[in-house]
Amino acid sequence: MGRVAGRRKLIVVSNRGPVTYARDADGERVARRGGGGLVTALRSLVSHQDVVWIASAISDEDRAVAAEAGGAAVDEIARDGSPFRLRLVAHDEAAYDWHYNVVANPMLWFLQHYLWQLAYEPSLDIAFQNAWDEGYARVNEGFAEAVLEELAAEPDAAVFFHDYHLYLAPKLVREQAPDALLAHFVHIPWPQTDYWHVLPDRIRREIHEGVLANDVVGFHTRQWGLNFMRAASDLAGAEADFADGVVSHGGRTSLVTVHPISVDPAEFDELASTPDVLEAERELVERRPEKLILRVDRTDPSKNIVRGFRAFELYLDAHPEMHRRVGMLAMLDPSRQDIPEYAEYLGAIQREARRVNDRFQQNGWAPIELVIEDNFLSSVAAYKQFDALFVNAIFDGMNLVAKEAPLVNEQDGVLILSENAGAHAELGEWALSVNPFDVAGQAAAIHRALTMPADERGERLESIRAHVREHDVAEWIAAQLDDLDRCRARV
Ligand code: F6P
């Protein structure tokens, strides 16, 4: 397929791609939409720009597609009919396992969300160093090689890296293509310098130097951006100019920008009345308690689900008048279950829900309903029904649930929001803010949300909606493209 004239040439690079392949019951190859907020947010790039998307081959069928294409990109069609090219990188399987299941998630994700109990863990032994060198670094080399091949064909394409799976790739690309335009968006928090000291000097330096090879480094909040600039200067000897938002290192400068990711409100307006959502909503309305508290999360330790149940228990202790009238619906997508920390956390969630239910359940009423499945349409149905939306993340890059659910809610529901979620920087003034460690505070916020006068609830919800409608995902994408233009103008 030829390039479409008049569009920008972009090479998007992320671990998960916009589609993943499988075989259906008849043995036919099918392309399924890849999961996650990032992929959804980037979808409109494909519609409006000329995109080659480079991603890991994750399923067996992805590997088959990559092998048939000889590692090259294949033609794909987005949901709205837009053409794009998809290049799946079939990493060595052991290397990918180390990359995803040892380094990226249990180490970098834990570090960047402040999840380690440092008195006990982590212990970095030779196995971790090996997983870094033979896994994380190898996979990044595979991505860099693919980017360089695409750049050889389209030297003026801009490269747009995403997230914590790819910290080393930009420097590898820069070494071979010094004039390439490289941007990197980090979708998770950037912790303060001291916490980076969990990692050996060599590794934390490689991470910061890798990211500093980009022309633009984007974050969802000012706080994560400032932390990056400070850490880059403390750990990699970069020079940070906080007033201009630039960091200089090795004779180059990187622009550090802040653009909070968002959602497509039209998509949720449309979804809210689709037959599947309406059916799921009917089922929920039949069983829902008088007051419904909702949480929708991946089963990730950063989401603070166990502590959330404890907070709800405290609320139930303090408000016996609400027994049998209130319920917490926890819709949880089982996530990263090949990683022991995640499998254990799912067990802890189930144990805690069971404990609270065993304490309070009576006459067919149980306070917590746990639904452990990936079911986006049921979540949208629940978004319409909540009286209180509970987001108490320990730390969270953004938290798109806090933006999505208010858009379609029909109960004048109240948002209870962790002060450590990126979304708090935008929505905090209309939410009930909670400290994620303060379970008593979270219990009090539940009470306040469920007893708030209707006009105040309506005003708060309307303000959140107006903000999300005004600052939608199209604005986020446009801001990234503007950054690239600013950088191109500079060189
Ligand atoms: O928040 C970062 C992120 O990469 C999101 O884009 C995505 O929704 C989530 O983590 C899922 O992670 P995984 O790809 O490991 O399932």
Coordinates of C-alpha atoms and ligand atoms in Angstrom, one line a residue:
M1 CA 0.0 0.0 0.0
G2 CA 1.4 3.5 -0.9
R3 CA 1.6 6.3 1.6
V4 CA -1.5 8.6 1.8
A5 CA -0.5 12.1 0.6
G6 CA -0.8 15.2 2.9
R7 CA -0.6 13.3 6.1
R8 CA 2.3 13.2 8.6
K9 CA 4.5 10.2 8.6
L10 CA 4.6 8.7 12.0
I11 CA 6.3 5.6 13.4
V12 CA 4.4 4.8 16.6
V13 CA 6.2 2.3 18.9
S14 CA 4.5 0.6 21.9
N15 CA 4.7 -2.8 23.5
R16 CA 1.0 -3.6 22.8
G17 CA -0.2 -3.0 19.3
P18 CA -3.7 -1.7 18.2
V19 CA -4.7 -5.3 17.1
T20 CA -3.6 -8.7 18.1
Y21 CA -4.2 -11.8 16.0
A22 CA -5.9 -15.1 16.9
R23 CA -7.7 -18.0 15.2
D24 CA -11.5 -18.2 15.5
A25 CA -13.6 -21.4 16.0
D26 CA -13.4 -22.1 12.2
G27 CA -9.6 -21.8 12.3
E28 CA -9.7 -18.4 10.4
R29 CA -7.3 -15.7 11.4
V30 CA -9.0 -12.8 13.1
A31 CA -7.6 -9.4 14.2
R32 CA -8.8 -8.4 17.6
R33 CA -8.5 -4.9 19.1
G34 CA -5.5 -4.7 21.5
G35 CA -6.3 -3.8 25.1
G36 CA -5.5 -0.8 27.2
G37 CA -6.2 2.9 27.3
L38 CA -3.0 3.8 25.4
V39 CA -4.0 1.9 22.3
T40 CA -7.5 3.5 22.4
A41 CA -6.1 7.0 22.8
L42 CA -3.7 6.6 19.9
R43 CA -6.4 5.2 17.6
S44 CA -7.2 8.6 16.1
L45 CA -3.6 9.0 15.1
V46 CA -4.2 6.2 12.7
S47 CA -7.3 7.9 11.2
H48 CA -5.6 11.2 10.5
Q49 CA -1.9 10.5 10.0
D50 CA 0.2 8.1 7.9
V51 CA 1.2 5.6 10.6
V52 CA 3.5 2.6 10.8
W53 CA 2.8 1.0 14.2
I54 CA 5.6 -1.1 15.7
A55 CA 4.6 -3.5 18.5
S56 CA 5.6 -6.7 20.1
A57 CA 4.2 -9.9 18.6
I58 CA 2.4 -11.2 21.8
S59 CA 0.1 -14.0 20.7
D60 CA 1.2 -17.1 18.8
E61 CA -0.8 -15.8 15.8
D62 CA 1.0 -12.5 16.1
R63 CA 4.2 -14.4 15.7
A64 CA 2.8 -16.3 12.7
V65 CA 1.8 -12.9 11.1
A66 CA 5.3 -11.5 11.8
A67 CA 7.0 -14.7 10.3
E68 CA 4.8 -14.6 7.2
A69 CA 5.7 -11.0 6.6
G70 CA 9.4 -11.8 7.1
G71 CA 9.4 -9.2 10.0
A72 CA 8.2 -6.4 7.7
A73 CA 5.0 -4.4 8.3
V74 CA 1.6 -5.7 7.1
D75 CA -1.3 -3.6 5.9
E76 CA -4.1 -3.2 8.4
I77 CA -7.4 -1.4 8.5
A78 CA -8.5 0.5 11.6
R79 CA -12.1 0.2 13.0
D80 CA -13.1 3.4 11.1
G81 CA -11.7 2.0 7.8
S82 CA -8.4 4.0 7.9
P83 CA -5.4 2.1 6.5
F84 CA -2.2 1.8 8.5
R85 CA 0.8 -0.5 8.6
L86 CA 1.6 -2.8 11.5
R87 CA 5.0 -4.2 12.1
L88 CA 5.1 -6.9 14.8
V89 CA 8.5 -7.6 16.3
A90 CA 8.8 -11.3 17.3
H91 CA 11.3 -11.1 20.1
D92 CA 13.1 -14.1 21.4
E93 CA 10.6 -15.7 23.7
A94 CA 12.9 -16.0 26.8
A95 CA 14.0 -12.4 26.2
Y96 CA 10.4 -11.1 26.0
D97 CA 9.5 -13.1 29.2
W98 CA 12.4 -11.4 31.1
H99 CA 11.4 -8.0 29.6
Y100 CA 7.7 -8.1 30.5
N101 CA 7.5 -10.5 33.4
V102 CA 10.7 -9.6 35.3
V103 CA 11.8 -6.1 34.4
A104 CA 9.0 -3.9 32.9
N105 CA 6.1 -4.8 35.2
P106 CA 7.4 -6.3 38.5
M107 CA 10.4 -3.9 38.6
L108 CA 9.8 -0.7 36.6
W109 CA 6.1 -0.5 37.2
F110 CA 6.5 -1.2 40.9
L111 CA 9.3 1.4 41.2
Q112 CA 7.4 4.0 39.3
H113 CA 4.3 3.6 41.4
Y114 CA 6.2 3.5 44.7
L115 CA 5.0 -0.1 45.4
W116 CA 8.1 -1.6 47.0
Q117 CA 8.2 -2.2 50.8
L118 CA 11.8 -1.3 50.9
A119 CA 12.6 -3.0 54.2
Y120 CA 11.9 -6.3 52.5
E121 CA 12.1 -6.0 48.8
P122 CA 13.4 -5.9 46.1
S123 CA 16.6 -7.9 46.2
L124 CA 18.5 -7.4 43.0
D125 CA 20.6 -10.4 42.3
I126 CA 22.5 -11.7 39.3
A127 CA 19.2 -13.0 37.8
F128 CA 17.8 -9.5 37.7
Q129 CA 20.9 -8.1 36.0
N130 CA 20.6 -11.0 33.5
A131 CA 17.0 -10.2 32.9
W132 CA 17.9 -6.6 32.3
D133 CA 20.8 -7.4 29.9
E134 CA 19.3 -10.4 28.1
G135 CA 15.7 -9.4 28.3
Y136 CA 14.9 -5.7 28.6
A137 CA 17.9 -4.6 26.6
R138 CA 17.4 -7.3 23.9
V139 CA 13.7 -6.4 23.4
N140 CA 14.6 -2.7 23.2
E141 CA 17.3 -3.5 20.6
G142 CA 14.7 -5.4 18.6
F143 CA 12.4 -2.4 18.7
A144 CA 15.3 0.0 17.7
E145 CA 16.2 -2.2 14.8
A146 CA 12.6 -2.2 13.5
V147 CA 12.5 1.6 13.9
L148 CA 15.7 2.1 12.1
E149 CA 14.5 0.0 9.2
E150 CA 11.3 2.0 8.9
L151 CA 13.3 5.2 9.1
A152 CA 15.6 4.1 6.3
A153 CA 12.5 3.9 4.1
E154 CA 11.0 7.2 5.4
P155 CA 13.8 9.3 6.9
D156 CA 11.6 12.3 7.7
A157 CA 9.0 10.3 9.7
A158 CA 8.7 11.2 13.4
V159 CA 9.1 8.4 15.9
F160 CA 6.7 8.3 18.8
F161 CA 7.7 5.9 21.6
H162 CA 5.3 5.0 24.4
D163 CA 5.8 4.0 27.9
Y164 CA 8.1 2.1 30.3
H165 CA 8.8 -0.9 28.1
L166 CA 11.0 1.2 25.8
Y167 CA 13.4 3.3 27.8
L168 CA 16.5 2.1 26.0
A169 CA 15.3 2.1 22.4
P170 CA 15.5 5.9 21.7
K171 CA 19.2 6.1 22.4
L172 CA 19.9 3.1 20.2
V173 CA 18.0 4.8 17.4
R174 CA 19.7 8.1 18.0
E175 CA 23.1 6.5 17.7
Q176 CA 22.3 5.3 14.2
A177 CA 20.0 8.2 13.1
P178 CA 21.3 11.3 14.8
D179 CA 18.9 13.7 13.0
A180 CA 15.7 11.6 13.5
L181 CA 12.8 13.3 15.3
L182 CA 12.1 11.2 18.4
A183 CA 9.3 11.7 21.0
H184 CA 8.5 9.6 24.0
F185 CA 5.4 9.7 26.1
V186 CA 5.6 8.2 29.6
H187 CA 2.1 7.1 30.7
I188 CA 3.0 6.3 34.3
P189 CA 4.4 8.4 37.2
W190 CA 8.1 9.4 37.3
P191 CA 9.2 8.9 40.9
Q192 CA 11.6 11.2 42.7
T193 CA 15.4 10.6 42.5
D194 CA 15.8 8.8 45.8
Y195 CA 13.4 6.0 44.8
W196 CA 15.3 5.4 41.6
H197 CA 18.2 4.4 43.8
V198 CA 16.5 1.0 44.2
L199 CA 18.1 0.3 40.9
P200 CA 21.9 -0.1 40.4
D201 CA 23.7 3.0 39.2
R202 CA 24.3 1.5 35.7
I203 CA 20.7 0.7 35.2
R204 CA 19.1 3.9 36.5
R205 CA 21.6 5.8 34.4
E206 CA 20.8 3.8 31.2
I207 CA 17.1 4.5 31.7
H208 CA 17.6 8.2 32.1
E209 CA 20.1 8.4 29.2
G210 CA 17.8 6.4 27.0
V211 CA 14.9 8.7 27.6
L212 CA 17.1 11.8 27.2
A213 CA 17.9 10.7 23.6
N214 CA 14.4 11.9 22.7
D215 CA 13.6 15.4 21.4
V216 CA 10.4 15.5 23.4
V217 CA 9.5 13.7 26.6
G218 CA 5.8 13.9 27.6
F219 CA 4.1 13.3 30.9
H220 CA 0.5 13.5 32.1
T221 CA 1.2 15.9 35.0
R222 CA 3.6 18.7 35.9
Q223 CA 4.8 16.7 38.9
W224 CA 6.0 13.7 36.9
G225 CA 7.7 16.0 34.4
L226 CA 9.5 17.9 37.2
N227 CA 10.5 14.6 38.8
F228 CA 12.0 13.5 35.5
M229 CA 14.0 16.7 35.1
R230 CA 15.4 16.5 38.6
A231 CA 16.2 12.7 38.3
A232 CA 17.8 13.3 34.9
S233 CA 20.0 15.9 36.4
D234 CA 20.8 13.9 39.6
L235 CA 21.3 10.5 38.0
A236 CA 22.6 11.2 34.5
G237 CA 24.2 14.6 35.0
A238 CA 21.8 16.4 32.7
E239 CA 21.3 20.1 32.9
A240 CA 17.7 21.0 33.7
D241 CA 16.2 24.4 32.8
F242 CA 12.9 24.3 34.8
A243 CA 11.7 27.7 33.5
D244 CA 11.9 26.6 29.8
G245 CA 11.1 22.9 30.4
V246 CA 14.2 21.6 28.7
V247 CA 16.9 19.2 29.8
S248 CA 20.3 19.2 28.1
H249 CA 22.5 16.1 28.0
G250 CA 25.4 15.0 25.8
G251 CA 25.2 18.0 23.6
R252 CA 21.4 17.7 22.9
T253 CA 18.3 19.1 24.5
S254 CA 15.0 17.4 25.2
L255 CA 11.7 19.3 25.6
V256 CA 9.8 18.1 28.6
T257 CA 6.1 18.6 28.1
V258 CA 2.9 18.0 30.1
H259 CA -0.2 16.9 28.3
P260 CA -2.8 14.9 30.2
I261 CA -4.3 12.1 28.2
S262 CA -8.0 12.0 27.8
V263 CA -10.9 10.1 26.1
D264 CA -13.2 10.5 23.2
P265 CA -16.5 11.7 24.6
A266 CA -18.4 10.9 21.4
E267 CA -17.4 7.2 21.8
F268 CA -18.9 7.0 25.3
D269 CA -22.1 8.9 24.2
E270 CA -22.5 6.3 21.5
L271 CA -21.6 3.3 23.6
A272 CA -24.0 4.3 26.4
S273 CA -27.0 3.3 24.3
T274 CA -25.7 0.3 22.4
P275 CA -27.8 -2.9 22.9
D276 CA -25.1 -4.7 24.8
V277 CA -24.6 -1.9 27.2
L278 CA -28.4 -1.5 27.7
E279 CA -28.8 -5.2 28.4
A280 CA -25.9 -5.2 30.9
E281 CA -27.5 -2.1 32.5
R282 CA -30.9 -3.8 32.8
E283 CA -29.3 -6.7 34.6
L284 CA -27.4 -4.3 37.0
V285 CA -30.6 -2.3 37.7
E286 CA -32.4 -5.4 38.8
R287 CA -29.8 -6.4 41.3
R288 CA -28.3 -3.0 42.4
P289 CA -28.6 -1.8 45.9
E290 CA -30.2 1.6 46.8
K291 CA -26.7 3.2 46.8
L292 CA -24.1 1.9 44.5
I293 CA -20.3 2.5 44.9
L294 CA -18.4 1.4 41.8
R295 CA -14.8 0.7 41.1
V296 CA -13.4 -0.4 37.8
D297 CA -9.7 -1.3 37.7
R298 CA -7.1 -3.8 36.5
T299 CA -6.1 -6.1 39.4
D300 CA -3.0 -4.1 39.9
P301 CA -1.4 -3.5 43.3
S302 CA -1.1 0.2 42.3
K303 CA -4.9 0.4 42.2
N304 CA -5.2 -0.1 46.0
I305 CA -8.1 -2.4 45.9
V306 CA -7.5 -4.2 49.2
R307 CA -7.3 -1.0 51.1
G308 CA -10.4 0.2 49.4
F309 CA -12.3 -2.8 50.8
R310 CA -11.0 -1.9 54.3
A311 CA -12.2 1.6 53.9
F312 CA -15.6 0.3 52.9
E313 CA -15.6 -2.0 55.9
L314 CA -14.9 1.1 58.2
Y315 CA -17.8 2.9 56.5
L316 CA -20.1 -0.1 57.2
D317 CA -18.9 -0.2 60.8
A318 CA -19.8 3.5 61.3
H319 CA -23.1 3.3 59.4
P320 CA -25.2 0.3 60.3
E321 CA -28.3 2.2 59.0
M322 CA -26.8 1.6 55.5
H323 CA -26.5 -2.2 55.8
R324 CA -28.6 -3.9 53.2
R325 CA -29.0 -0.5 51.4
V326 CA -25.4 0.0 50.0
G327 CA -23.1 -2.1 47.9
M328 CA -19.6 -1.8 46.4
L329 CA -19.4 -3.3 42.9
A330 CA -15.8 -4.0 42.0
M331 CA -15.3 -4.8 38.3
L332 CA -11.8 -6.0 38.0
D333 CA -9.9 -7.0 34.9
P334 CA -7.4 -9.7 35.8
S335 CA -4.0 -8.3 34.8
R336 CA -0.5 -9.7 34.3
Q337 CA -1.3 -13.0 36.0
D338 CA 2.0 -14.6 34.9
I339 CA 3.8 -12.4 37.4
P340 CA 3.7 -13.8 41.0
E341 CA 3.2 -10.3 42.6
Y342 CA 0.1 -9.9 40.5
A343 CA -1.3 -13.4 41.0
E344 CA -0.8 -12.9 44.8
Y345 CA -2.5 -9.5 44.7
L346 CA -5.6 -11.0 43.0
G347 CA -5.7 -13.6 45.8
A348 CA -5.5 -10.8 48.4
I349 CA -8.4 -9.0 46.7
Q350 CA -10.5 -12.1 46.8
R351 CA -9.6 -12.8 50.5
E352 CA -10.4 -9.3 51.6
A353 CA -13.7 -9.1 49.8
R354 CA -14.7 -12.5 51.3
R355 CA -13.7 -11.3 54.8
V356 CA -15.7 -8.1 54.6
N357 CA -18.7 -10.0 53.1
D358 CA -18.5 -12.7 55.8
R359 CA -18.6 -10.0 58.5
F360 CA -21.6 -8.2 57.2
Q361 CA -23.7 -10.3 54.9
Q362 CA -27.3 -10.9 55.9
N363 CA -30.6 -12.0 54.3
G364 CA -29.2 -12.3 50.8
W365 CA -27.3 -9.0 51.0
A366 CA -23.5 -8.9 50.7
P367 CA -21.8 -5.6 50.7
I368 CA -19.1 -6.3 48.0
E369 CA -19.8 -7.8 44.6
L370 CA -16.6 -8.9 43.0
V371 CA -16.6 -9.3 39.2
I372 CA -13.3 -10.5 37.9
E373 CA -13.3 -10.3 34.1
D374 CA -12.4 -8.1 31.3
N375 CA -15.8 -6.7 30.2
F376 CA -15.6 -3.2 28.9
L377 CA -19.3 -3.0 27.9
S378 CA -20.5 -4.1 31.4
S379 CA -18.2 -1.4 32.9
V380 CA -19.9 1.2 30.7
A381 CA -23.3 0.0 31.9
A382 CA -22.0 0.4 35.5
Y383 CA -20.6 3.8 34.7
K384 CA -24.2 4.9 34.1
Q385 CA -25.4 3.6 37.4
F386 CA -23.0 4.6 40.2
D387 CA -23.8 6.9 43.1
A388 CA -20.1 7.1 44.0
L389 CA -17.2 6.2 41.8
F390 CA -14.2 5.0 43.9
V391 CA -10.7 5.7 42.6
N392 CA -8.2 5.4 45.4
A393 CA -5.0 4.5 43.5
I394 CA -1.7 4.5 45.4
F395 CA -0.2 6.3 42.4
D396 CA -1.6 6.4 38.9
G397 CA -0.2 8.0 35.7
M398 CA -3.7 9.3 34.8
N399 CA -6.7 6.9 35.5
L400 CA -9.0 7.1 32.6
V401 CA -11.9 5.6 34.5
A402 CA -12.2 8.9 36.4
K403 CA -12.7 10.6 33.1
E404 CA -14.9 8.0 31.3
A405 CA -17.4 7.2 33.9
P406 CA -18.7 10.7 34.7
L407 CA -19.4 11.3 31.0
V408 CA -22.3 8.7 30.9
N409 CA -23.4 8.6 34.6
E410 CA -27.1 9.1 35.1
Q411 CA -27.3 9.3 38.9
D412 CA -25.5 12.6 39.6
G413 CA -22.7 10.3 40.9
V414 CA -19.8 11.6 43.0
L415 CA -16.2 11.0 42.1
I416 CA -14.0 10.0 45.0
L417 CA -10.5 10.4 43.7
S418 CA -7.0 9.7 45.0
E419 CA -4.8 12.7 45.3
N420 CA -2.0 10.6 43.7
A421 CA -3.8 9.9 40.5
G422 CA -2.8 12.0 37.5
A423 CA -6.5 12.8 36.9
H424 CA -6.5 14.6 40.3
A425 CA -4.5 17.5 38.9
E426 CA -7.4 18.2 36.5
L427 CA -10.5 16.9 38.3
G428 CA -9.6 17.3 42.0
E429 CA -11.6 20.5 42.5
W430 CA -14.9 18.7 41.7
A431 CA -14.1 15.4 43.3
L432 CA -13.9 14.3 46.9
S433 CA -10.1 14.0 47.3
V434 CA -8.7 11.1 49.3
N435 CA -5.3 10.1 50.6
P436 CA -4.9 6.5 49.3
F437 CA -3.3 5.3 52.6
D438 CA -6.0 6.9 54.9
V439 CA -8.7 4.3 55.1
A440 CA -10.6 6.4 57.6
G441 CA -10.6 9.3 55.2
Q442 CA -11.8 7.1 52.4
A443 CA -14.7 5.8 54.6
A444 CA -15.6 9.4 55.5
A445 CA -15.5 10.3 51.7
I446 CA -17.9 7.5 51.0
H447 CA -20.3 8.8 53.6
R448 CA -20.0 12.3 52.3
A449 CA -20.6 11.2 48.7
L450 CA -23.7 9.2 49.6
T451 CA -25.2 12.0 51.7
M452 CA -24.4 15.0 49.4
P453 CA -27.3 17.2 48.4
A454 CA -28.5 16.5 44.8
D455 CA -27.7 20.0 43.5
E456 CA -24.1 19.8 44.7
R457 CA -23.7 16.3 43.2
G458 CA -25.1 17.6 39.9
E459 CA -22.9 20.6 39.8
R460 CA -19.7 18.6 40.5
L461 CA -20.6 16.0 37.9
E462 CA -21.4 18.6 35.2
S463 CA -18.1 20.4 35.8
I464 CA -16.2 17.1 35.4
R465 CA -18.0 16.4 32.2
A466 CA -17.5 19.9 30.8
H467 CA -13.8 19.6 31.5
V468 CA -13.4 16.2 29.8
R469 CA -15.5 17.3 26.8
E470 CA -13.3 20.4 26.4
H471 CA -10.0 18.6 27.0
D472 CA -10.6 15.4 25.0
V473 CA -8.2 13.0 23.4
A474 CA -8.1 14.9 20.2
E475 CA -6.6 17.8 22.1
W476 CA -4.0 15.4 23.6
I477 CA -3.0 14.2 20.1
A478 CA -2.9 17.7 18.7
A479 CA -0.6 18.7 21.5
Q480 CA 1.9 15.9 20.7
L481 CA 1.9 16.9 17.0
D482 CA 2.5 20.5 18.0
D483 CA 5.5 19.5 20.1
L484 CA 7.0 17.6 17.2
D485 CA 6.5 20.7 15.0
R486 CA 8.2 22.9 17.7
C487 CA 11.2 20.5 17.6
R488 CA 11.4 20.3 13.9
A489 CA 11.4 24.1 13.8
R490 CA 14.3 24.1 16.2
V491 CA 16.6 21.9 14.2
Ligands
F6P1 O1 -0.8 2.7 32.0 C1 0.2 2.1 31.2 C2 -0.4 0.9 30.4 O2 0.6 0.5 29.5 C3 -1.7 1.3 29.7 O3 -1.5 1.7 28.4 C4 -2.4 0.0 29.7 O4 -3.8 0.2 29.7 C5 -1.9 -0.8 30.9 O5 -0.7 -0.2 31.2 C6 -2.0 -2.2 30.6 O6 -0.8 -2.9 30.7 P1 -0.5 -4.3 30.0 O7 -0.2 -4.0 28.6 O8 0.6 -4.8 30.8 O9 -1.7 -5.1 30.1

